[in-house]
CSV table of C-alpha atoms in Angstrom, one decimal:
chain,number,residue,atom,x,y,z
A,1,UNK,CA,7.5,-11.6,-33.6
A,2,UNK,CA,4.8,-13.4,-31.8
A,3,UNK,CA,7.2,-16.1,-30.5
A,4,UNK,CA,9.6,-13.5,-29.3
A,5,UNK,CA,6.9,-11.6,-27.4
A,6,UNK,CA,5.6,-14.7,-25.9
A,7,UNK,CA,8.9,-15.9,-24.6
A,8,UNK,CA,10.2,-12.6,-23.2
A,9,UNK,CA,7.0,-11.1,-21.8
A,10,UNK,CA,4.7,-14.1,-21.2
A,11,UNK,CA,7.0,-17.1,-20.5
A,12,UNK,CA,5.7,-20.6,-21.2
A,13,UNK,CA,5.9,-21.4,-17.5
A,14,UNK,CA,2.8,-19.4,-16.6
A,15,UNK,CA,-0.4,-21.1,-15.4
A,16,UNK,CA,-2.8,-19.9,-18.1
A,17,UNK,CA,-3.5,-20.1,-21.8
A,18,UNK,CA,-2.5,-17.0,-23.8
A,19,UNK,CA,-5.0,-14.4,-25.0
A,20,UNK,CA,-4.6,-13.2,-28.5
A,21,UNK,CA,-1.5,-11.0,-29.1
A,22,UNK,CA,-3.6,-7.8,-29.6
A,23,UNK,CA,-5.3,-8.4,-26.3
A,24,UNK,CA,-2.1,-9.0,-24.4
A,25,UNK,CA,-0.7,-5.8,-25.9
A,26,UNK,CA,-3.8,-3.8,-24.9
A,27,UNK,CA,-3.7,-5.2,-21.4
A,28,UNK,CA,0.0,-4.2,-20.9
A,29,UNK,CA,-0.7,-0.8,-22.4
A,30,UNK,CA,-3.6,-0.2,-20.0
A,31,UNK,CA,-1.4,-1.3,-17.0
A,32,UNK,CA,1.5,0.9,-18.0
A,33,UNK,CA,-0.8,3.9,-18.5
A,34,UNK,CA,-2.5,3.1,-15.1
A,35,UNK,CA,0.8,3.0,-13.3
A,36,UNK,CA,2.7,5.8,-15.1
A,37,UNK,CA,-0.1,8.4,-15.2
A,38,UNK,CA,-1.9,7.8,-11.9
A,39,UNK,CA,-0.2,10.9,-10.4
A,40,UNK,CA,0.7,12.9,-13.4
A,41,UNK,CA,-2.6,12.7,-15.2
A,42,UNK,CA,-5.2,11.4,-12.7
A,43,UNK,CA,-8.1,11.3,-15.2
A,44,UNK,CA,-6.2,9.2,-17.7
A,45,UNK,CA,-4.7,7.0,-15.0
A,46,UNK,CA,-8.1,6.4,-13.4
A,47,UNK,CA,-9.6,5.3,-16.7
A,48,UNK,CA,-6.6,3.1,-17.4
A,49,UNK,CA,-7.1,1.6,-14.0
A,50,UNK,CA,-10.7,0.6,-14.7
A,51,UNK,CA,-9.6,-0.8,-18.1
A,52,UNK,CA,-6.8,-2.8,-16.5
A,53,UNK,CA,-9.1,-4.3,-13.9
A,54,UNK,CA,-12.0,-5.2,-16.1
A,55,UNK,CA,-10.0,-6.4,-19.1
A,56,UNK,CA,-7.6,-8.4,-16.8
A,57,UNK,CA,-10.4,-10.0,-14.7
A,58,UNK,CA,-12.4,-10.8,-17.9
A,59,UNK,CA,-9.5,-12.4,-19.8
A,60,UNK,CA,-8.3,-14.3,-16.6
A,61,UNK,CA,-11.7,-15.9,-16.3
A,62,UNK,CA,-11.8,-16.7,-20.0
A,63,UNK,CA,-8.2,-17.9,-20.5
A,64,UNK,CA,-6.8,-18.6,-17.0
A,65,UNK,CA,-7.8,-22.2,-16.6
A,66,UNK,CA,-5.1,-23.0,-14.1
A,67,UNK,CA,-5.9,-20.2,-11.7
A,68,UNK,CA,-9.6,-19.6,-11.9
A,69,UNK,CA,-9.8,-21.4,-8.5
A,70,UNK,CA,-7.1,-19.2,-6.9
A,71,UNK,CA,-7.6,-18.1,-3.4
A,72,UNK,CA,-7.6,-14.5,-4.5
A,73,UNK,CA,-10.7,-15.1,-6.7
A,74,UNK,CA,-12.5,-16.9,-3.9
A,75,UNK,CA,-11.7,-14.1,-1.5
A,76,UNK,CA,-13.0,-11.6,-4.0
A,77,UNK,CA,-16.3,-13.5,-4.1
A,78,UNK,CA,-16.4,-13.6,-0.3
A,79,UNK,CA,-15.8,-9.8,-0.2
A,80,UNK,CA,-18.7,-9.2,-2.5
A,81,UNK,CA,-21.0,-11.5,-0.6
A,82,UNK,CA,-20.0,-9.9,2.8
A,83,UNK,CA,-20.8,-6.4,1.4
A,84,UNK,CA,-24.1,-7.6,0.0
A,85,UNK,CA,-25.0,-9.3,3.3
A,86,UNK,CA,-24.2,-6.3,5.4
A,87,UNK,CA,-26.1,-4.0,3.1
A,88,UNK,CA,-29.1,-6.3,3.0
A,89,UNK,CA,-29.4,-6.7,6.8
A,90,UNK,CA,-28.7,-3.0,7.2
A,91,UNK,CA,-31.6,-2.2,4.8
A,92,UNK,CA,-33.9,-4.3,7.0
A,93,UNK,CA,-32.6,-2.8,10.3
A,94,UNK,CA,-31.8,0.8,9.5
A,95,UNK,CA,-32.9,1.6,5.9
A,96,UNK,CA,-32.5,5.3,6.4
A,97,UNK,CA,-28.8,4.9,6.9
A,98,UNK,CA,-27.8,2.6,4.0
A,99,UNK,CA,-26.9,3.5,0.5
A,100,UNK,CA,-29.3,2.5,-2.4
A,101,UNK,CA,-26.9,-0.3,-3.4
A,102,UNK,CA,-24.3,-2.5,-1.7
A,103,UNK,CA,-21.4,-0.5,-3.0
A,104,UNK,CA,-19.3,-3.6,-3.6
A,105,UNK,CA,-16.3,-1.5,-4.8
A,106,UNK,CA,-15.5,-0.6,-1.2
A,107,UNK,CA,-13.7,-4.0,-0.8
A,108,UNK,CA,-13.6,-5.2,-4.4
A,109,UNK,CA,-11.1,-2.4,-5.4
A,110,UNK,CA,-8.5,-4.1,-3.1
A,111,UNK,CA,-8.6,-7.0,-5.6
A,112,UNK,CA,-7.4,-5.1,-8.7
A,113,UNK,CA,-4.1,-6.8,-8.0
A,114,UNK,CA,-5.6,-9.9,-9.6
A,115,UNK,CA,-5.6,-8.1,-12.9
A,116,UNK,CA,-2.1,-6.6,-12.3
A,117,UNK,CA,-0.7,-10.0,-11.5
A,118,UNK,CA,-2.3,-11.4,-14.6
A,119,UNK,CA,-0.8,-8.8,-17.0
A,120,UNK,CA,2.6,-9.0,-15.3
A,121,UNK,CA,2.5,-12.7,-16.2
A,122,UNK,CA,5.1,-13.9,-13.6
A,123,UNK,CA,7.9,-11.7,-14.9
A,124,UNK,CA,10.3,-10.3,-12.3
A,125,UNK,CA,11.6,-7.8,-14.9
A,126,UNK,CA,8.2,-6.5,-15.8
A,127,UNK,CA,7.3,-6.2,-12.1
A,128,UNK,CA,10.3,-4.1,-11.4
A,129,UNK,CA,9.7,-2.0,-14.4
A,130,UNK,CA,6.1,-1.3,-13.4
A,131,UNK,CA,7.1,-0.5,-9.8
A,132,UNK,CA,9.8,1.8,-11.2
A,133,UNK,CA,7.3,3.6,-13.5
A,134,UNK,CA,5.1,4.2,-10.4
A,135,UNK,CA,8.0,5.7,-8.5
A,136,UNK,CA,9.0,7.9,-11.4
A,137,UNK,CA,5.4,9.0,-12.0
A,138,UNK,CA,4.9,9.9,-8.4
A,139,UNK,CA,8.2,11.7,-7.9
A,140,UNK,CA,7.8,13.7,-11.1
A,141,UNK,CA,4.3,14.7,-10.0
A,142,UNK,CA,5.6,16.2,-6.8
A,143,UNK,CA,7.6,18.7,-8.8
A,144,UNK,CA,5.1,19.4,-11.6
A,145,UNK,CA,1.8,20.1,-9.9
A,146,UNK,CA,0.6,23.7,-9.3
A,147,UNK,CA,2.8,25.3,-6.7
A,148,UNK,CA,5.1,22.3,-6.4
A,149,UNK,CA,8.4,24.2,-6.0
A,150,UNK,CA,6.9,26.6,-3.5
A,151,UNK,CA,5.6,23.7,-1.5
A,152,UNK,CA,9.0,22.0,-1.4
A,153,UNK,CA,10.5,25.3,-0.4
A,154,UNK,CA,7.9,25.9,2.3
A,155,UNK,CA,8.5,22.3,3.5
A,156,UNK,CA,12.2,23.0,4.1
A,157,UNK,CA,11.2,26.0,6.1
A,158,UNK,CA,9.0,24.1,8.6
A,159,UNK,CA,5.6,23.9,6.8
A,160,UNK,CA,4.0,20.5,6.3
A,161,UNK,CA,4.0,19.4,2.6
A,162,UNK,CA,1.3,17.3,0.9
A,163,UNK,CA,3.0,17.1,-2.6
A,164,UNK,CA,-0.3,17.7,-4.4
A,165,UNK,CA,-1.7,14.2,-3.7
A,166,UNK,CA,-4.5,14.1,-1.2
A,167,UNK,CA,-3.2,15.5,2.0
A,168,UNK,CA,0.1,15.6,3.9
A,169,UNK,CA,-0.3,12.1,5.3
A,170,UNK,CA,-0.9,10.5,1.9
A,171,UNK,CA,2.1,12.3,0.3
A,172,UNK,CA,4.4,11.2,3.2
A,173,UNK,CA,3.0,7.6,2.9
A,174,UNK,CA,3.9,7.4,-0.8
A,175,UNK,CA,7.4,8.8,-0.2
A,176,UNK,CA,7.8,6.2,2.6
A,177,UNK,CA,7.0,3.4,0.2
A,178,UNK,CA,9.5,4.8,-2.3
A,179,UNK,CA,12.2,5.0,0.4
A,180,UNK,CA,11.5,1.5,1.6
A,181,UNK,CA,11.9,0.1,-1.9
A,182,UNK,CA,15.1,2.1,-2.6
A,183,UNK,CA,16.7,0.7,0.6
A,184,UNK,CA,15.6,-2.9,0.2
A,185,UNK,CA,16.6,-3.0,-3.5
A,186,UNK,CA,19.8,-1.0,-3.0
A,187,UNK,CA,22.1,-4.0,-3.7
A,188,UNK,CA,20.4,-4.6,-7.0
A,189,UNK,CA,20.9,-0.9,-8.0
A,190,UNK,CA,24.5,-0.7,-6.8
A,191,UNK,CA,25.5,-4.1,-8.4
A,192,UNK,CA,24.3,-3.0,-11.8
A,193,UNK,CA,27.3,-3.3,-14.2
A,194,UNK,CA,27.3,-1.5,-17.6
A,195,UNK,CA,28.6,1.6,-19.2
A,196,UNK,CA,25.7,3.4,-17.6
A,197,UNK,CA,26.2,2.0,-14.1
A,198,UNK,CA,27.3,5.4,-12.8
A,199,UNK,CA,24.0,6.8,-14.0
A,200,UNK,CA,22.1,4.1,-12.2
A,201,UNK,CA,23.9,4.8,-8.9
A,202,UNK,CA,23.5,8.5,-9.2
A,203,UNK,CA,19.8,8.1,-9.9
A,204,UNK,CA,19.5,5.8,-6.9
A,205,UNK,CA,21.3,8.4,-4.7
A,206,UNK,CA,19.1,11.3,-6.0
A,207,UNK,CA,15.9,9.3,-5.4
A,208,UNK,CA,17.0,8.4,-1.9
A,209,UNK,CA,17.6,12.1,-1.0
A,210,UNK,CA,14.3,13.2,-2.5
A,211,UNK,CA,12.4,10.4,-0.7
A,212,UNK,CA,14.1,11.0,2.6
A,213,UNK,CA,13.3,14.7,2.3
A,214,UNK,CA,9.7,13.9,1.3
A,215,UNK,CA,9.3,11.7,4.4
A,216,UNK,CA,10.7,14.3,6.7
A,217,UNK,CA,8.7,17.4,5.4
A,218,UNK,CA,5.5,15.3,5.1
A,219,UNK,CA,5.7,15.4,9.0
A,220,UNK,CA,3.6,12.2,9.4
A,221,UNK,CA,4.6,10.4,12.6
A,222,UNK,CA,3.0,7.1,11.6
A,223,UNK,CA,5.2,7.0,8.5
A,224,UNK,CA,8.3,7.5,10.6
A,225,UNK,CA,7.2,4.7,12.9
A,226,UNK,CA,6.3,2.4,10.0
A,227,UNK,CA,9.7,2.9,8.4
A,228,UNK,CA,11.6,2.3,11.5
A,229,UNK,CA,9.7,-0.9,12.3
A,230,UNK,CA,9.6,-2.2,8.7
A,231,UNK,CA,13.3,-1.6,8.0
A,232,UNK,CA,14.3,-3.1,11.3
A,233,UNK,CA,12.2,-6.1,10.6
A,234,UNK,CA,13.6,-6.6,7.1
A,235,UNK,CA,17.2,-6.1,8.4
A,236,UNK,CA,16.6,-8.9,10.9
A,237,UNK,CA,15.2,-11.2,8.2
A,238,UNK,CA,18.1,-10.5,5.9
A,239,UNK,CA,20.7,-11.2,8.6
A,240,UNK,CA,19.0,-14.5,9.5
A,241,UNK,CA,19.0,-15.4,5.8
A,242,UNK,CA,22.7,-14.5,5.4
A,243,UNK,CA,23.7,-16.4,8.6
A,244,UNK,CA,21.9,-19.6,7.3
A,245,UNK,CA,23.1,-19.3,3.7
A,246,UNK,CA,26.7,-18.3,4.3
A,247,UNK,CA,28.3,-17.7,7.7
A,248,UNK,CA,28.1,-15.7,10.9
A,249,UNK,CA,31.1,-13.6,9.8
A,250,UNK,CA,29.3,-12.6,6.6
A,251,UNK,CA,26.2,-11.6,8.6
A,252,UNK,CA,28.2,-9.5,11.1
A,253,UNK,CA,30.0,-7.7,8.2
A,254,UNK,CA,26.6,-7.1,6.5
A,255,UNK,CA,25.1,-5.9,9.8
A,256,UNK,CA,28.0,-3.5,10.3
A,257,UNK,CA,27.7,-2.1,6.7
A,258,UNK,CA,23.9,-1.8,7.1
A,259,UNK,CA,24.1,0.0,10.4
A,260,UNK,CA,26.7,2.4,8.9
A,261,UNK,CA,24.4,3.2,5.9
A,262,UNK,CA,21.3,3.5,8.1
A,263,UNK,CA,23.2,5.6,10.6
A,264,UNK,CA,24.4,8.0,7.8
A,265,UNK,CA,20.9,8.3,6.5
A,266,UNK,CA,19.5,8.9,10.0
A,267,UNK,CA,22.1,11.5,10.8
A,268,UNK,CA,21.5,13.2,7.5
A,269,UNK,CA,17.8,13.3,8.2
A,270,UNK,CA,18.2,14.6,11.7
A,271,UNK,CA,20.6,17.3,10.6
A,272,UNK,CA,18.3,18.4,7.8
A,273,UNK,CA,15.2,18.6,9.9
A,274,UNK,CA,16.3,18.6,13.6
A,275,UNK,CA,13.9,21.3,14.7
A,276,UNK,CA,11.0,19.9,12.7
A,277,UNK,CA,11.5,16.4,14.2
A,278,UNK,CA,11.7,17.6,17.8
A,279,UNK,CA,8.7,19.8,17.4
A,280,UNK,CA,6.6,17.1,15.7
A,281,UNK,CA,7.5,14.3,18.0
A,282,UNK,CA,7.1,16.4,21.2
A,283,UNK,CA,4.0,18.2,20.0
A,284,UNK,CA,1.6,15.7,21.7
A,285,UNK,CA,3.8,14.4,24.5
A,286,UNK,CA,1.2,15.6,27.0
A,287,UNK,CA,-1.6,13.7,25.2
A,288,UNK,CA,0.5,10.5,25.2
A,289,UNK,CA,1.2,11.0,28.9
A,290,UNK,CA,-2.6,11.3,29.6
A,291,UNK,CA,-3.2,8.1,27.6
A,292,UNK,CA,-0.5,6.3,29.5
A,293,UNK,CA,-2.1,7.4,32.8
A,294,UNK,CA,-5.5,6.1,31.6
A,295,UNK,CA,-7.1,9.6,31.5
A,296,UNK,CA,-8.8,8.8,28.2
A,297,UNK,CA,-11.9,10.9,28.8
A,298,UNK,CA,-9.8,14.0,29.4
A,299,UNK,CA,-7.7,13.7,26.2
A,300,UNK,CA,-8.0,16.9,24.2
A,301,UNK,CA,-9.2,16.8,20.6
A,302,UNK,CA,-5.8,17.1,19.1
A,303,UNK,CA,-4.5,15.0,16.1
A,304,UNK,CA,-4.0,12.0,18.4
A,305,UNK,CA,-7.0,12.9,20.6
A,306,UNK,CA,-9.5,13.0,17.7
A,307,UNK,CA,-8.3,9.5,16.7
A,308,UNK,CA,-8.8,8.2,20.2
A,309,UNK,CA,-12.2,9.6,20.7
A,310,UNK,CA,-13.5,8.5,17.3
A,311,UNK,CA,-12.1,5.0,18.0
A,312,UNK,CA,-14.0,4.9,21.2
A,313,UNK,CA,-17.1,5.9,19.4
A,314,UNK,CA,-16.5,3.2,16.8
A,315,UNK,CA,-16.3,0.5,19.5
A,316,UNK,CA,-19.8,1.6,20.8
A,317,UNK,CA,-21.2,1.0,17.3
A,318,UNK,CA,-19.4,-2.2,16.9
A,319,UNK,CA,-20.8,-3.5,20.1
A,320,UNK,CA,-24.3,-3.1,18.7
A,321,UNK,CA,-23.7,-5.1,15.5
A,322,UNK,CA,-20.4,-7.0,15.9
A,323,UNK,CA,-20.9,-9.7,13.3
A,324,UNK,CA,-22.4,-8.0,10.2
A,325,UNK,CA,-21.7,-4.3,10.9
A,326,UNK,CA,-23.7,-1.2,9.7
A,327,UNK,CA,-23.0,-1.4,5.9
A,328,UNK,CA,-20.6,0.6,3.7
A,329,UNK,CA,-21.6,3.9,5.3
A,330,UNK,CA,-20.6,2.7,8.8
A,331,UNK,CA,-17.6,5.0,9.3
A,332,UNK,CA,-19.7,8.1,8.4
A,333,UNK,CA,-22.5,7.0,10.8
A,334,UNK,CA,-20.0,6.8,13.7
A,335,UNK,CA,-18.9,10.4,13.1
A,336,UNK,CA,-22.3,11.9,12.3
A,337,UNK,CA,-24.5,10.1,14.8
A,338,UNK,CA,-22.4,9.7,17.9
A,339,UNK,CA,-24.0,12.4,20.1
A,340,UNK,CA,-21.0,13.2,22.3
A,341,UNK,CA,-18.6,13.9,19.5
A,342,UNK,CA,-18.2,17.7,19.1
A,343,UNK,CA,-19.6,19.5,16.0
A,344,UNK,CA,-16.2,20.5,14.6
A,345,UNK,CA,-15.3,16.8,14.4
A,346,UNK,CA,-18.5,16.0,12.6
A,347,UNK,CA,-18.0,18.8,10.2
A,348,UNK,CA,-14.4,18.2,9.3
A,349,UNK,CA,-13.9,14.4,9.5
A,350,UNK,CA,-15.6,11.6,7.7
A,351,UNK,CA,-13.6,8.6,8.6
A,352,UNK,CA,-12.0,6.9,11.6
A,353,UNK,CA,-8.2,7.1,10.7
A,354,UNK,CA,-8.0,3.3,11.2
A,355,UNK,CA,-8.8,1.0,8.3
A,356,UNK,CA,-9.4,-2.1,10.4
A,357,UNK,CA,-11.9,-0.4,12.7
A,358,UNK,CA,-13.7,1.0,9.6
A,359,UNK,CA,-14.0,-2.6,8.2
A,360,UNK,CA,-15.3,-3.8,11.5
A,361,UNK,CA,-17.9,-1.0,11.8
A,362,UNK,CA,-19.0,-1.5,8.2
A,363,UNK,CA,-18.9,-5.2,7.7
A,364,UNK,CA,-18.6,-6.7,11.1
A,365,UNK,CA,-16.3,-9.6,12.1
A,366,UNK,CA,-17.0,-11.4,8.9
A,367,UNK,CA,-15.6,-8.4,7.0
A,368,UNK,CA,-12.5,-8.4,9.2
A,369,UNK,CA,-12.1,-12.1,8.7
A,370,UNK,CA,-12.1,-11.6,4.9
A,371,UNK,CA,-9.5,-8.9,5.0
A,372,UNK,CA,-7.3,-10.9,7.5
A,373,UNK,CA,-7.6,-13.9,5.3
A,374,UNK,CA,-6.5,-11.9,2.3
A,375,UNK,CA,-3.5,-10.6,4.2
A,376,UNK,CA,-2.6,-14.1,5.3
A,377,UNK,CA,-3.0,-15.5,1.8
A,378,UNK,CA,-0.8,-12.8,0.3
A,379,UNK,CA,1.9,-13.5,2.9
A,380,UNK,CA,1.6,-17.3,2.2
A,381,UNK,CA,1.7,-16.8,-1.5
A,382,UNK,CA,4.8,-14.7,-1.3
A,383,UNK,CA,6.5,-17.3,0.9
A,384,UNK,CA,5.6,-20.1,-1.5
A,385,UNK,CA,6.9,-18.2,-4.5
A,386,UNK,CA,10.2,-17.4,-2.7
A,387,UNK,CA,10.6,-21.0,-1.5
A,388,UNK,CA,10.0,-22.2,-5.0
A,389,UNK,CA,12.9,-20.1,-6.2
A,390,UNK,CA,10.7,-18.0,-8.5
A,391,UNK,CA,10.7,-14.8,-6.5
A,392,UNK,CA,14.1,-13.1,-5.8
A,393,UNK,CA,15.1,-12.8,-2.2
A,394,UNK,CA,15.2,-9.0,-2.3
A,395,UNK,CA,11.6,-8.9,-3.6
A,396,UNK,CA,10.5,-11.2,-0.9
A,397,UNK,CA,12.2,-9.0,1.7
A,398,UNK,CA,10.5,-6.0,0.2
A,399,UNK,CA,7.1,-7.8,0.4
A,400,UNK,CA,7.7,-8.5,4.1
A,401,UNK,CA,8.8,-4.9,4.8
A,402,UNK,CA,5.8,-3.5,3.0
A,403,UNK,CA,3.5,-5.8,5.0
A,404,UNK,CA,4.8,-4.4,8.3
A,405,UNK,CA,4.8,-0.8,7.0
A,406,UNK,CA,1.2,-1.1,5.7
A,407,UNK,CA,-0.2,-2.7,8.9
A,408,UNK,CA,1.3,0.1,11.0
A,409,UNK,CA,0.2,3.0,8.8
A,410,UNK,CA,-3.4,1.7,8.5
A,411,UNK,CA,-3.7,1.8,12.2
A,412,UNK,CA,-3.6,5.6,12.1
A,413,UNK,CA,-5.0,6.5,8.7
A,414,UNK,CA,-7.5,4.6,6.4
A,415,UNK,CA,-5.2,4.5,3.4
A,416,UNK,CA,-6.9,1.5,1.8
A,417,UNK,CA,-10.1,3.5,1.8
A,418,UNK,CA,-8.6,6.1,-0.6
A,419,UNK,CA,-7.3,5.9,-4.1
A,420,UNK,CA,-3.7,6.5,-3.0
A,421,UNK,CA,-3.7,3.4,-0.7
A,422,UNK,CA,-5.6,1.3,-3.2
A,423,UNK,CA,-3.0,2.1,-5.9
A,424,UNK,CA,0.0,1.2,-3.7
A,425,UNK,CA,-1.7,-1.9,-2.4
A,426,UNK,CA,-2.6,-3.3,-5.8
A,427,UNK,CA,0.6,-2.7,-7.8
A,428,UNK,CA,2.8,-4.1,-5.0
A,429,UNK,CA,0.5,-7.1,-4.2
A,430,UNK,CA,0.0,-7.7,-7.9
A,431,UNK,CA,3.8,-7.9,-8.3
A,432,UNK,CA,4.1,-10.5,-5.5
A,433,UNK,CA,1.1,-12.6,-6.5
A,434,UNK,CA,2.2,-12.9,-10.1
A,435,UNK,CA,5.3,-14.8,-8.9
A,436,UNK,CA,3.1,-17.1,-6.9
A,437,UNK,CA,1.0,-18.0,-9.9
A,438,UNK,CA,4.2,-18.7,-11.9
A,439,UNK,CA,5.5,-21.0,-9.1
A,440,UNK,CA,2.3,-23.1,-9.3
A,441,UNK,CA,3.0,-23.9,-13.0
A,442,UNK,CA,6.6,-24.6,-12.4
A,443,UNK,CA,5.9,-26.9,-9.4
């Protein structure tokens, strides 16, 4: 039994010694509970997340001889040091505005993917199962929380839906990730051959419809923009790949088929929510016109206007401490202590709706450098794993699409500052990085 488990779940090609069987089982159980119950049973999922992270990091440091010096672990150490440095200097400069501890979890929680990658153990099948569990858990939660069916019904009648997550933006973001994955992995679903293949295709179609509807009635413009840009980017990469691997004719045929599918989905979405789309897109046309004309000071405090004004306020605070920032409470300081921001903004908003500005305000340029280096390292690791033949092409394409999607969305909402964004970031990045660690061993 031990040999079978070892060779199917933890292949010999992985760059670490194996923990005892009971510990591996406990780690996988915690990961499954973390992913499957994060939306359905938040209390249980949150506890499983902590167990996954602590148990995974601990066993990696103890057993993971080959990857203890991985770039991810050095960047985790850098993130901890940056937060401690910013907090320490802030304590000397403005002690009344800093927390009583460095709050290292603010950046450290972005490294839970290290534990996820460790327990996934380089397995593509396990990675896809974990991602699939996350999708099922989230979609089910949108139909089972209190008032779920009424919310869906109201969404189809023009009201903005949040799906019981955090708010409307976070629900739409999650459905956007689901839709992105369903589109990129569509060939894998549709090529599935077995007596149950019809069920697989029907399930894919149903999930696409649900995700598309969720994206539309979530009414989040940044999600729409992120999907258009990320799907366009991945389509371009895929066509270049096909042209190099096969022929121009194959690429043209694939392009035609892709445009047909995308066109059908787009037309279906427009038909389902044409009034909603027109109203949402045109709602702040005057604000956008003012911005284009350079009339920034006259921009009203609408959805876009609040973002613009708080971003301007953030740049004023950044200019005072550009290198080390104001500590973990920086984003709150900008909102609360910028004198010219109106009271209703101070009372109703506690963050800047831009993750990268928040990092700069809190931890200065050194914090931005750590996050930028992490993003670059993840991209490089994904590329290396794909080039080594360890990561499937569709998974690499999904990684590239998600990168574009995530960069766009975090310009307009601080998703990585909240549990929803942290969850998405860690399970997707963990699935990518686990393949990179496997490629190191196989090299």
